[in-house]
């Protein structure tokens, strides 16, 4: 029997996997009360705001992919808020900036997560707003034992809070110190915010949908939008080293609503893999699978051998180069990028040696355009001292600064969801004291240069790294999975997918196996660094594999044995109704439950 860090759970009633045990168990409790997978996911999403505040928050965003018992066709829930009306290239240039800051009010997009969760509840849930928010209200108001990484994060930004972000200091530096691991922690302002949403719903009458719509209005047009508007006008220091006011207004909040969209899909070896549109990085996974498939070499699919790792890393580099040149919230040559002909053309660039070049393709003969910052060859980041910048993800040496969150749920009826909430973490921006949370910093993914696929413009969505996944077989959903990790999300998901679907490993075996990723790509987060040719690997990989990779020209950088990847996953066998779940052991807080 193969050893795993925990069992692959199996049952027939319901399964949940998330990045925190309290979110998983609260979601399972909703299933036990008769709710469906979508009720459970909404509960988990709001609990994650409370228990993983260093990784996500109400001021952030969430993309999700869903399939229902009545319609198994995958649909994308887009909770990625756009750039506010005042976010123009000219405005940032007038401030002397050539990159959008990685933290502070200026970096905030319009918050999208809460409206998206409420839209999901309205359209596919069955329980009331009060029922699904009850656990989050309870943990925020009465307290919960805080995980140690929250206090570590607060300690890292303590001087910033004390000197420049006093509202954050009031919440996170009680008694003049960061919270200790296991300490009971309350966020009564956020509990009150949630309770006011529930109260707004009650005032709308007894109809469930009317209550949810009333809460959405209270968020986007009522007291939340008013508090955001007031607070955004105040200047606070950001990662530029100067103080600036924010750009998100009440009018921006009122103009935003989460949306349902068609997914981007790829038919691959008997499966259909669904991702978000090209406004996110998700199609990177699809492009990589398409390129590997044209190699016509089963060895290229093994993430544990030197030949497989080399082929996969080189295919990923090509896909990420296309991400930089072609992905964004606008016209994208999507059909060409995912065509077999284009994949075959791109596969022809994979040789025996590791490439350190950025090589975007020319779909339909179009000339790629890269940002000047990338053309100049932004090099290795030398200053990692500012813990507020970028996504709080894994450093190039494998040290974890934090992460995003993820949750997957499947129920006995066959409803399934994969969701990746992120942004609005406690160190992204000053806390709005009336609400108990900060805004996010997703605008940093835009470029301050006209004519690019991801140029900043009001109303455009930033090209997010958040990347949930769903897999169908013969038209039925069988697998939902995802991971935190910024630019690494689709890389770690690739390894998991190959190990589970092609390698025949159980969910937990595929999650536990040694992970790796390339950082030979332009980073999505400030200061947008790039480390050509570098491959980061968990040091559990065999030494002969590492030696072979070095011989092929990869600059192999060893990471800790259990430091890369944060996978969550659930499955359903449509023929038997058997459900399964697995969760990441790295970081020691991911948790799956079910029966």
Coordinates of C-alpha atoms in Angstrom, one line a residue:
X1 CA 0.0 0.0 0.0
X2 CA 1.3 3.4 -0.9
X3 CA 1.8 5.7 2.1
X4 CA -0.1 9.0 2.0
X5 CA -0.2 11.8 4.6
X6 CA -4.0 11.2 5.1
X7 CA -6.6 9.0 3.4
X8 CA -8.4 9.7 0.2
X9 CA -11.9 10.1 1.7
X10 CA -14.8 8.2 0.0
X11 CA -18.5 8.2 0.6
X12 CA -21.8 8.9 -1.1
X13 CA -23.3 11.9 0.9
X14 CA -21.0 14.9 0.3
X15 CA -17.4 15.9 0.2
X16 CA -15.6 19.2 0.9
X17 CA -11.9 20.1 0.6
X18 CA -10.6 23.6 1.5
X19 CA -7.5 25.3 2.7
X20 CA -8.7 25.6 6.3
X21 CA -10.3 22.9 8.5
X22 CA -13.0 25.3 9.9
X23 CA -14.2 26.3 6.4
X24 CA -14.3 22.6 5.4
X25 CA -16.2 21.5 8.5
X26 CA -18.7 24.4 8.3
X27 CA -19.4 23.6 4.7
X28 CA -19.9 20.0 5.7
X29 CA -22.3 21.1 8.4
X30 CA -24.4 22.9 5.8
X31 CA -24.6 19.7 3.7
X32 CA -25.7 17.8 6.9
X33 CA -28.5 20.4 7.4
X34 CA -29.8 19.6 3.9
X35 CA -28.1 22.3 1.9
X36 CA -26.5 21.6 -1.4
X37 CA -22.9 22.0 -2.7
X38 CA -23.5 25.7 -3.5
X39 CA -24.9 26.6 -0.1
X40 CA -21.9 24.8 1.4
X41 CA -19.4 26.6 -0.8
X42 CA -20.9 30.0 0.1
X43 CA -20.6 29.2 3.8
X44 CA -17.0 28.1 3.3
X45 CA -16.2 31.3 1.4
X46 CA -17.4 33.6 4.1
X47 CA -15.7 31.5 6.9
X48 CA -12.4 31.7 4.9
X49 CA -12.7 35.5 5.1
X50 CA -12.6 35.2 8.9
X51 CA -10.1 32.3 9.5
X52 CA -7.6 33.0 6.7
X53 CA -7.6 36.9 6.6
X54 CA -4.0 37.0 5.5
X55 CA -4.9 35.1 2.4
X56 CA -8.3 36.5 1.3
X57 CA -11.0 38.8 2.4
X58 CA -14.4 40.4 1.5
X59 CA -12.6 43.2 -0.4
X60 CA -11.0 40.6 -2.8
X61 CA -12.3 38.4 -5.6
X62 CA -13.4 34.9 -6.4
X63 CA -13.7 33.0 -9.7
X64 CA -15.5 29.6 -9.6
X65 CA -16.7 26.9 -12.0
X66 CA -20.0 25.1 -11.3
X67 CA -22.0 22.2 -12.6
X68 CA -25.5 21.5 -11.4
X69 CA -27.5 18.3 -11.1
X70 CA -30.0 19.8 -13.6
X71 CA -27.4 21.1 -16.0
X72 CA -24.0 19.5 -15.8
X73 CA -22.6 21.9 -18.4
X74 CA -19.8 23.9 -16.7
X75 CA -20.4 27.5 -16.1
X76 CA -18.0 30.2 -14.8
X77 CA -18.9 32.5 -11.9
X78 CA -16.9 35.6 -12.3
X79 CA -16.3 37.5 -9.1
X80 CA -13.3 39.4 -10.4
X81 CA -14.0 43.1 -10.0
X82 CA -12.8 45.5 -12.6
X83 CA -10.6 48.6 -12.5
X84 CA -12.5 51.6 -11.1
X85 CA -13.5 54.5 -13.3
X86 CA -10.6 56.7 -12.0
X87 CA -7.9 54.0 -12.7
X88 CA -6.3 55.3 -15.9
X89 CA -2.8 55.0 -17.1
X90 CA -2.6 58.8 -17.2
X91 CA -3.5 59.0 -13.5
X92 CA -0.7 56.6 -12.4
X93 CA 1.8 58.2 -14.8
X94 CA 0.9 61.6 -13.3
X95 CA 2.1 60.1 -9.9
X96 CA 5.4 59.2 -11.4
X97 CA 4.7 55.5 -11.6
X98 CA 5.7 52.9 -14.2
X99 CA 4.2 50.0 -12.3
X100 CA 1.0 49.9 -10.2
X101 CA 1.9 49.5 -6.5
X102 CA 1.7 46.0 -5.0
X103 CA -0.2 47.2 -1.9
X104 CA -2.2 50.2 -0.7
X105 CA -5.4 51.9 -1.7
X106 CA -4.2 52.7 -5.3
X107 CA -3.9 49.0 -6.1
X108 CA -7.5 48.1 -5.4
X109 CA -9.9 46.8 -7.9
X110 CA -13.7 46.9 -7.3
X111 CA -14.4 44.2 -4.7
X112 CA -16.0 41.2 -6.4
X113 CA -16.1 38.3 -3.9
X114 CA -19.1 39.0 -1.8
X115 CA -21.4 39.8 -4.7
X116 CA -20.3 36.7 -6.5
X117 CA -21.0 34.4 -3.4
X118 CA -24.4 36.0 -3.1
X119 CA -25.2 35.5 -6.8
X120 CA -24.2 31.9 -6.4
X121 CA -26.5 31.5 -3.4
X122 CA -29.4 33.2 -5.2
X123 CA -29.2 31.2 -8.4
X124 CA -28.1 27.7 -7.2
X125 CA -28.4 27.6 -3.4
X126 CA -31.4 26.4 -1.4
X127 CA -30.9 27.8 2.1
X128 CA -31.4 31.3 3.4
X129 CA -28.8 34.0 3.6
X130 CA -28.9 33.9 7.4
X131 CA -28.3 30.2 7.5
X132 CA -25.2 30.2 5.3
X133 CA -23.7 33.3 7.0
X134 CA -24.3 32.0 10.5
X135 CA -20.9 30.3 10.9
X136 CA -18.9 33.3 9.7
X137 CA -20.9 35.7 11.9
X138 CA -20.2 33.4 14.8
X139 CA -16.5 33.1 14.3
X140 CA -16.0 36.8 13.6
X141 CA -18.2 38.0 16.5
X142 CA -17.5 35.4 19.2
X143 CA -14.0 34.5 18.1
X144 CA -12.0 31.5 16.8
X145 CA -8.5 30.2 17.6
X146 CA -6.2 31.9 15.1
X147 CA -3.7 30.0 13.0
X148 CA -0.1 31.0 13.7
X149 CA 0.6 32.3 10.1
X150 CA -1.9 35.1 10.7
X151 CA 0.2 36.4 13.6
X152 CA 3.4 35.9 11.6
X153 CA 2.0 38.0 8.8
X154 CA 1.0 40.8 11.2
X155 CA 4.4 40.7 12.8
X156 CA 6.0 41.1 9.4
X157 CA 4.0 44.3 8.7
X158 CA 3.9 45.6 12.3
X159 CA 5.9 48.7 11.7
X160 CA 3.8 49.6 8.7
X161 CA 0.6 49.3 10.7
X162 CA 2.0 51.3 13.6
X163 CA 3.5 54.1 11.5
X164 CA 1.2 54.4 8.5
X165 CA -1.9 52.2 8.7
X166 CA -3.4 53.0 12.2
X167 CA -6.8 51.4 11.4
X168 CA -5.0 48.1 10.7
X169 CA -3.0 48.5 13.9
X170 CA -6.2 48.9 15.9
X171 CA -7.6 45.6 14.6
X172 CA -4.4 43.5 14.5
X173 CA -2.1 44.9 17.2
X174 CA -4.3 44.7 20.2
X175 CA -2.3 45.2 23.4
X176 CA 0.5 46.4 21.2
X177 CA 1.4 43.0 19.8
X178 CA 0.5 40.6 17.0
X179 CA -2.0 37.9 17.9
X180 CA -0.4 34.6 19.1
X181 CA -1.0 31.2 17.5
X182 CA -4.2 29.7 18.9
X183 CA -5.3 32.9 20.5
X184 CA -9.1 33.6 20.4
X185 CA -9.5 36.4 17.9
X186 CA -12.6 38.4 17.1
X187 CA -13.4 40.8 14.3
X188 CA -16.6 42.3 15.6
X189 CA -16.7 45.0 12.9
X190 CA -16.9 42.3 10.2
X191 CA -19.4 40.3 12.2
X192 CA -21.5 43.5 12.3
X193 CA -21.1 44.0 8.6
X194 CA -22.4 40.5 7.9
X195 CA -25.2 40.9 10.3
X196 CA -26.3 44.1 8.6
X197 CA -26.4 42.2 5.3
X198 CA -28.6 39.6 7.0
X199 CA -30.8 42.3 8.5
X200 CA -31.2 44.0 5.1
X201 CA -32.4 40.7 3.7
X202 CA -34.9 40.3 6.5
X203 CA -36.3 43.7 5.8
X204 CA -37.1 42.7 2.3
X205 CA -39.6 40.1 3.4
X206 CA -39.7 36.3 3.5
X207 CA -38.8 35.5 -0.1
X208 CA -35.3 33.9 -0.2
X209 CA -34.2 35.5 -3.5
X210 CA -35.5 38.9 -2.5
X211 CA -33.5 38.7 0.8
X212 CA -30.3 37.9 -1.1
X213 CA -30.9 40.8 -3.6
X214 CA -31.5 43.2 -0.7
X215 CA -28.1 42.1 0.8
X216 CA -26.5 42.6 -2.6
X217 CA -27.9 46.2 -2.7
X218 CA -26.7 46.9 0.8
X219 CA -23.3 45.8 -0.2
X220 CA -23.0 47.5 -3.6
X221 CA -25.2 50.5 -3.1
X222 CA -25.7 50.9 0.7
X223 CA -23.7 51.1 3.8
X224 CA -20.7 49.0 2.5
X225 CA -20.3 51.1 -0.6
X226 CA -20.7 54.3 1.4
X227 CA -17.9 53.2 3.8
X228 CA -15.6 52.2 1.0
X229 CA -16.2 55.6 -0.8
X230 CA -15.4 57.6 2.4
X231 CA -12.3 55.6 3.2
X232 CA -10.8 55.5 -0.3
X233 CA -10.5 59.3 -0.2
X234 CA -7.9 59.1 2.5
X235 CA -4.2 58.8 1.5
X236 CA -2.1 56.0 3.0
X237 CA 1.4 54.8 2.2
X238 CA 1.7 52.1 -0.4
X239 CA 4.6 50.0 -1.8
X240 CA 5.8 53.0 -3.8
X241 CA 7.0 54.5 -0.4
X242 CA 4.6 57.4 -0.7
X243 CA 1.0 58.0 0.5
X244 CA -1.8 58.0 -2.1
X245 CA -5.6 58.0 -1.9
X246 CA -7.5 55.1 -3.5
X247 CA -9.7 55.1 -6.6
X248 CA -12.6 52.9 -5.7
X249 CA -15.8 54.9 -5.2
X250 CA -19.4 54.2 -4.2
X251 CA -20.3 54.7 -7.9
X252 CA -17.9 51.9 -8.9
X253 CA -19.4 49.6 -6.3
X254 CA -22.9 50.3 -7.5
X255 CA -22.0 49.7 -11.1
X256 CA -20.5 46.3 -10.4
X257 CA -22.3 43.0 -10.4
X258 CA -20.8 39.5 -10.6
X259 CA -21.6 37.5 -13.8
X260 CA -22.1 34.1 -15.2
X261 CA -20.0 33.2 -18.2
X262 CA -19.1 30.4 -20.6
X263 CA -15.9 28.6 -19.7
X264 CA -12.9 28.0 -21.9
X265 CA -12.6 24.3 -22.5
X266 CA -10.2 21.7 -24.0
X267 CA -11.1 18.2 -25.1
X268 CA -8.2 16.1 -24.0
X269 CA -7.6 12.4 -23.9
X270 CA -11.3 11.6 -23.3
X271 CA -11.9 14.4 -20.8
X272 CA -13.1 18.0 -21.1
X273 CA -11.1 20.4 -19.0
X274 CA -12.9 23.7 -18.1
X275 CA -11.2 26.9 -17.0
X276 CA -12.2 30.6 -16.8
X277 CA -11.9 32.9 -19.9
X278 CA -8.7 34.5 -21.0
X279 CA -9.2 37.3 -18.5
X280 CA -7.6 34.8 -16.1
X281 CA -4.5 32.6 -16.5
X282 CA -6.5 29.4 -16.5
X283 CA -6.1 28.7 -20.3
X284 CA -2.4 28.3 -19.6
X285 CA -3.2 24.8 -18.3
X286 CA -5.2 24.0 -21.5
X287 CA -2.5 25.3 -23.8
X288 CA 0.1 23.2 -21.9
X289 CA -2.0 20.0 -22.2
X290 CA -2.5 20.7 -25.9
X291 CA 1.2 21.1 -26.5
X292 CA 2.1 17.9 -24.5
X293 CA -0.5 16.0 -26.5
X294 CA 1.1 16.8 -29.8
X295 CA 4.5 15.5 -28.6
X296 CA 3.0 12.0 -29.0
X297 CA 5.2 10.8 -26.2
X298 CA 3.7 9.2 -23.1
X299 CA 7.0 9.9 -21.2
X300 CA 6.2 13.6 -21.5
X301 CA 3.3 13.1 -19.2
X302 CA 5.3 11.8 -16.2
X303 CA 6.0 14.6 -13.7
X304 CA 8.5 12.5 -11.8
X305 CA 11.1 11.7 -14.5
X306 CA 13.6 14.1 -16.0
X307 CA 12.2 13.7 -19.5
X308 CA 8.6 14.4 -18.3
X309 CA 9.6 17.4 -16.1
X310 CA 11.7 18.9 -19.0
X311 CA 8.8 18.5 -21.5
X312 CA 6.2 19.9 -19.1
X313 CA 8.4 22.8 -17.9
X314 CA 9.2 23.8 -21.5
X315 CA 5.5 23.6 -22.5
X316 CA 4.6 25.7 -19.5
X317 CA 7.1 28.4 -20.5
X318 CA 5.6 28.6 -23.9
X319 CA 2.1 28.9 -22.5
X320 CA 3.1 31.6 -20.0
X321 CA 4.8 33.5 -22.8
X322 CA 1.5 33.5 -24.6
X323 CA -0.3 34.6 -21.4
X324 CA 1.9 37.7 -21.4
X325 CA 1.4 38.6 -25.0
X326 CA -2.3 37.6 -25.6
X327 CA -4.3 37.1 -22.4
X328 CA -6.5 39.9 -21.0
X329 CA -10.0 41.3 -20.7
X330 CA -10.6 42.1 -24.3
X331 CA -10.4 40.5 -27.8
X332 CA -8.2 37.4 -27.6
X333 CA -7.4 34.9 -30.4
X334 CA -8.8 32.1 -28.2
X335 CA -9.6 29.6 -30.9
X336 CA -6.2 29.9 -32.5
X337 CA -4.4 29.6 -29.2
X338 CA -6.1 26.4 -28.4
X339 CA -6.0 24.8 -31.8
X340 CA -4.2 21.6 -32.5
X341 CA -2.3 23.2 -35.3
X342 CA -1.0 25.9 -33.1
X343 CA -0.1 23.4 -30.3
X344 CA 1.9 21.4 -32.8
X345 CA 3.7 24.5 -34.0
X346 CA 4.6 25.5 -30.4
X347 CA 5.7 21.9 -29.5
X348 CA 8.3 22.2 -32.3
X349 CA 10.1 24.7 -30.1
X350 CA 10.8 22.2 -27.3
X351 CA 14.3 20.9 -27.7
X352 CA 16.7 18.9 -25.6
X353 CA 17.9 22.0 -23.7
X354 CA 16.1 24.2 -21.3
X355 CA 15.2 27.5 -22.8
X356 CA 15.7 30.8 -20.9
X357 CA 13.9 32.9 -23.6
X358 CA 10.5 34.3 -23.5
X359 CA 8.9 33.0 -26.7
X360 CA 5.3 34.1 -27.3
X361 CA 3.7 32.7 -30.4
X362 CA 1.9 34.2 -33.4
X363 CA -1.6 32.8 -33.5
X364 CA -3.1 33.4 -37.0
X365 CA 0.2 35.2 -37.9
X366 CA -0.4 38.1 -35.5
X367 CA 2.6 39.8 -34.0
X368 CA 2.9 39.5 -30.2
X369 CA 3.3 42.6 -28.2
X370 CA 5.1 42.5 -24.8
X371 CA 5.4 45.2 -22.2
X372 CA 8.5 47.3 -22.2
X373 CA 9.2 46.1 -18.6
X374 CA 9.3 42.5 -19.9
X375 CA 11.2 43.4 -23.1
X376 CA 13.9 45.0 -20.9
X377 CA 14.3 41.7 -19.2
X378 CA 13.3 42.3 -15.6
X379 CA 15.6 40.2 -13.6
X380 CA 15.7 38.4 -10.3
X381 CA 14.1 40.2 -7.4
X382 CA 16.7 41.2 -4.9
X383 CA 14.4 42.8 -2.3
X384 CA 11.9 40.5 -0.7
X385 CA 11.7 42.6 2.5
X386 CA 8.3 44.2 1.8
X387 CA 5.7 41.6 2.9
X388 CA 2.8 43.7 1.6
X389 CA 3.7 43.5 -2.1
X390 CA 2.3 41.0 -4.6
X391 CA 0.3 38.0 -3.8
X392 CA 1.4 36.4 -0.5
X393 CA 2.6 33.3 -2.1
X394 CA 5.7 31.1 -2.3
X395 CA 9.1 32.8 -2.7
X396 CA 11.4 31.5 -5.3
X397 CA 13.3 29.5 -2.6
X398 CA 10.2 27.8 -1.5
X399 CA 9.6 29.8 1.7
X400 CA 5.9 30.4 2.1
X401 CA 4.8 34.0 2.6
X402 CA 1.2 32.9 2.6
X403 CA -1.2 32.0 -0.2
X404 CA -4.6 32.4 -1.7
X405 CA -7.5 30.1 -0.6
X406 CA -9.4 27.3 -2.4
X407 CA -12.6 25.3 -1.8
X408 CA -14.2 22.4 -3.7
X409 CA -17.5 20.8 -2.9
X410 CA -19.6 17.9 -4.4
X411 CA -22.9 16.7 -3.0
X412 CA -25.0 13.5 -3.3
X413 CA -27.1 15.0 -6.1
X414 CA -24.1 15.7 -8.3
X415 CA -23.8 19.4 -7.8
X416 CA -20.1 20.4 -8.0
X417 CA -18.1 23.6 -7.6
X418 CA -14.4 24.6 -7.6
X419 CA -13.7 28.2 -6.3
X420 CA -10.5 30.1 -5.6
X421 CA -11.1 33.1 -3.3
X422 CA -8.3 35.6 -2.9
X423 CA -7.3 39.2 -2.5
X424 CA -8.2 41.7 0.2
X425 CA -5.8 40.1 2.6
X426 CA -5.0 41.9 5.8
X427 CA -1.6 43.2 4.5
X428 CA -2.9 44.4 1.2
X429 CA -4.4 47.8 2.3
X430 CA -5.5 49.6 5.4
X431 CA -8.5 48.2 7.3
X432 CA -11.7 50.0 6.7
X433 CA -12.7 50.4 10.4
X434 CA -16.5 50.6 9.8
X435 CA -16.4 47.3 7.9
X436 CA -13.6 45.2 9.5
X437 CA -11.7 44.5 6.3
X438 CA -9.3 46.1 3.7
X439 CA -9.6 46.4 -0.1
X440 CA -7.5 44.3 -2.4
X441 CA -4.5 44.9 -4.6
X442 CA -5.4 43.1 -7.9
X443 CA -4.8 46.2 -10.1
X444 CA -1.1 45.4 -9.9
X445 CA -1.6 42.8 -12.6
X446 CA -2.2 45.6 -15.2
X447 CA 0.5 47.3 -17.3
X448 CA 0.8 51.1 -17.5
X449 CA 1.3 50.9 -21.2
X450 CA -1.2 51.3 -24.0
X451 CA -2.0 48.7 -26.6
X452 CA -1.3 45.5 -24.5
X453 CA -3.6 42.6 -23.8
X454 CA -3.6 43.6 -20.2
X455 CA -3.2 47.4 -20.3
X456 CA -4.9 49.2 -17.5
X457 CA -8.3 50.8 -18.4
X458 CA -11.4 51.6 -16.4
X459 CA -13.9 48.8 -16.4
X460 CA -11.4 46.1 -17.5
X461 CA -10.8 43.1 -15.3
X462 CA -7.2 42.5 -14.3
X463 CA -5.6 39.3 -15.7
X464 CA -6.0 37.3 -12.5
X465 CA -3.9 34.3 -11.6
X466 CA -6.9 32.7 -9.8
X467 CA -7.6 29.5 -11.6
X468 CA -10.2 26.9 -10.5
X469 CA -10.6 23.8 -12.6
X470 CA -13.4 21.3 -13.4
X471 CA -13.1 18.1 -15.5
X472 CA -16.0 16.4 -17.3
X473 CA -16.2 12.9 -18.8
X474 CA -18.9 12.1 -21.4
X475 CA -20.6 15.4 -20.4
X476 CA -20.7 14.8 -16.7
X477 CA -18.6 16.5 -14.0
X478 CA -16.2 14.1 -12.4
X479 CA -13.5 16.3 -10.8
X480 CA -13.1 19.7 -9.2
X481 CA -9.8 21.0 -8.0
X482 CA -7.5 23.9 -7.5
X483 CA -4.7 25.5 -5.5
X484 CA -3.5 28.8 -4.2
X485 CA -0.1 29.9 -5.5
X486 CA -0.2 32.9 -8.0
X487 CA 1.7 32.0 -11.1
X488 CA 2.2 28.5 -9.8
X489 CA -1.5 27.6 -9.7
X490 CA -1.8 26.1 -13.1
X491 CA 1.6 24.5 -12.9
X492 CA 0.9 22.5 -9.7
X493 CA -2.6 21.7 -11.1
X494 CA -0.9 20.3 -14.2
X495 CA 1.1 17.8 -12.1
X496 CA -1.9 16.8 -10.1
X497 CA -4.0 16.3 -13.2
X498 CA -1.4 14.1 -15.0
X499 CA -0.8 12.0 -11.9
X500 CA -4.5 11.4 -11.1
X501 CA -6.1 11.1 -14.6
X502 CA -3.3 9.5 -16.5
X503 CA -1.1 8.1 -13.8
X504 CA -4.0 6.4 -12.0
X505 CA -3.0 7.8 -8.6
X506 CA -5.6 8.5 -5.9
X507 CA -6.4 12.1 -5.1
X508 CA -4.2 12.0 -2.0
X509 CA -1.4 10.3 -3.7
X510 CA -1.4 12.9 -6.5
X511 CA -1.5 15.7 -4.0
X512 CA 1.3 14.3 -1.8
X513 CA 3.7 13.5 -4.6
X514 CA 6.7 15.9 -5.0
X515 CA 5.9 19.2 -6.7
X516 CA 7.9 21.6 -8.8
X517 CA 7.4 24.7 -10.9
X518 CA 9.2 27.1 -13.3
X519 CA 9.8 30.7 -12.5
X520 CA 11.1 31.4 -16.0
X521 CA 8.2 33.7 -16.8
X522 CA 7.2 37.3 -16.1
X523 CA 5.7 37.4 -12.7
X524 CA 2.1 38.7 -12.4
X525 CA 2.8 40.6 -9.2
X526 CA 4.7 43.7 -8.3
X527 CA 7.7 44.1 -8.9
X528 CA 7.0 41.8 -11.9
X529 CA 10.3 39.9 -11.7
X530 CA 11.5 37.0 -13.9
X531 CA 14.2 34.4 -13.3
X532 CA 15.0 32.8 -16.7
X533 CA 15.8 29.1 -16.7
X534 CA 15.0 28.5 -13.0
X535 CA 13.2 25.4 -11.9
X536 CA 12.1 25.1 -8.3
X537 CA 11.7 21.6 -7.0
X538 CA 10.8 19.9 -3.7
X539 CA 14.0 18.2 -2.5
X540 CA 12.2 14.8 -2.3
X541 CA 12.8 14.3 -6.1
X542 CA 15.5 11.7 -6.8
X543 CA 19.0 13.0 -7.1
X544 CA 19.5 11.4 -10.5
X545 CA 16.5 13.2 -11.8
X546 CA 17.9 16.5 -10.5
X547 CA 21.2 15.8 -12.1
X548 CA 19.6 15.0 -15.5
X549 CA 17.7 18.3 -15.4
X550 CA 20.8 20.3 -14.6
X551 CA 22.5 18.5 -17.5
X552 CA 19.7 19.8 -19.8
X553 CA 20.4 23.4 -18.7
X554 CA 17.8 23.9 -16.0
X555 CA 18.9 26.0 -13.1
X556 CA 17.5 23.7 -10.4
X557 CA 16.6 25.4 -7.1
X558 CA 15.8 23.1 -4.2
X559 CA 12.9 23.8 -2.0
X560 CA 11.8 22.1 1.2
X561 CA 10.5 18.6 1.1
X562 CA 6.9 19.7 1.7
X563 CA 6.8 23.3 0.5
X564 CA 5.2 23.5 -3.0
X565 CA 1.6 23.1 -3.9
X566 CA -1.7 23.6 -2.0
X567 CA -4.1 21.3 -3.8
X568 CA -7.7 20.6 -2.9
X569 CA -9.8 18.2 -4.9
X570 CA -13.2 16.4 -4.9
X571 CA -14.5 13.8 -7.4
X572 CA -17.8 12.0 -8.3
X573 CA -18.1 8.8 -10.2
X574 CA -21.3 9.3 -12.3
X575 CA -21.8 5.6 -12.7
X576 CA -21.7 4.6 -9.0
X577 CA -22.4 7.9 -7.2
X578 CA -19.2 7.4 -5.1
X579 CA -17.6 10.7 -4.0
X580 CA -14.0 11.3 -2.9
X581 CA -11.9 14.1 -1.6
X582 CA -8.2 14.9 -0.9
X583 CA -6.5 17.9 0.7
X584 CA -3.1 19.4 0.9
X585 CA -0.8 18.5 3.9
X586 CA 1.7 21.3 3.2
X587 CA 1.2 24.1 5.7
X588 CA -0.8 21.8 7.9
X589 CA -4.2 23.5 7.7
X590 CA -5.9 22.2 4.5
X591 CA -8.6 19.8 5.3
X592 CA -11.0 17.5 3.6
X593 CA -14.1 16.0 5.1
X594 CA -17.1 14.0 3.9
X595 CA -19.1 10.8 4.2

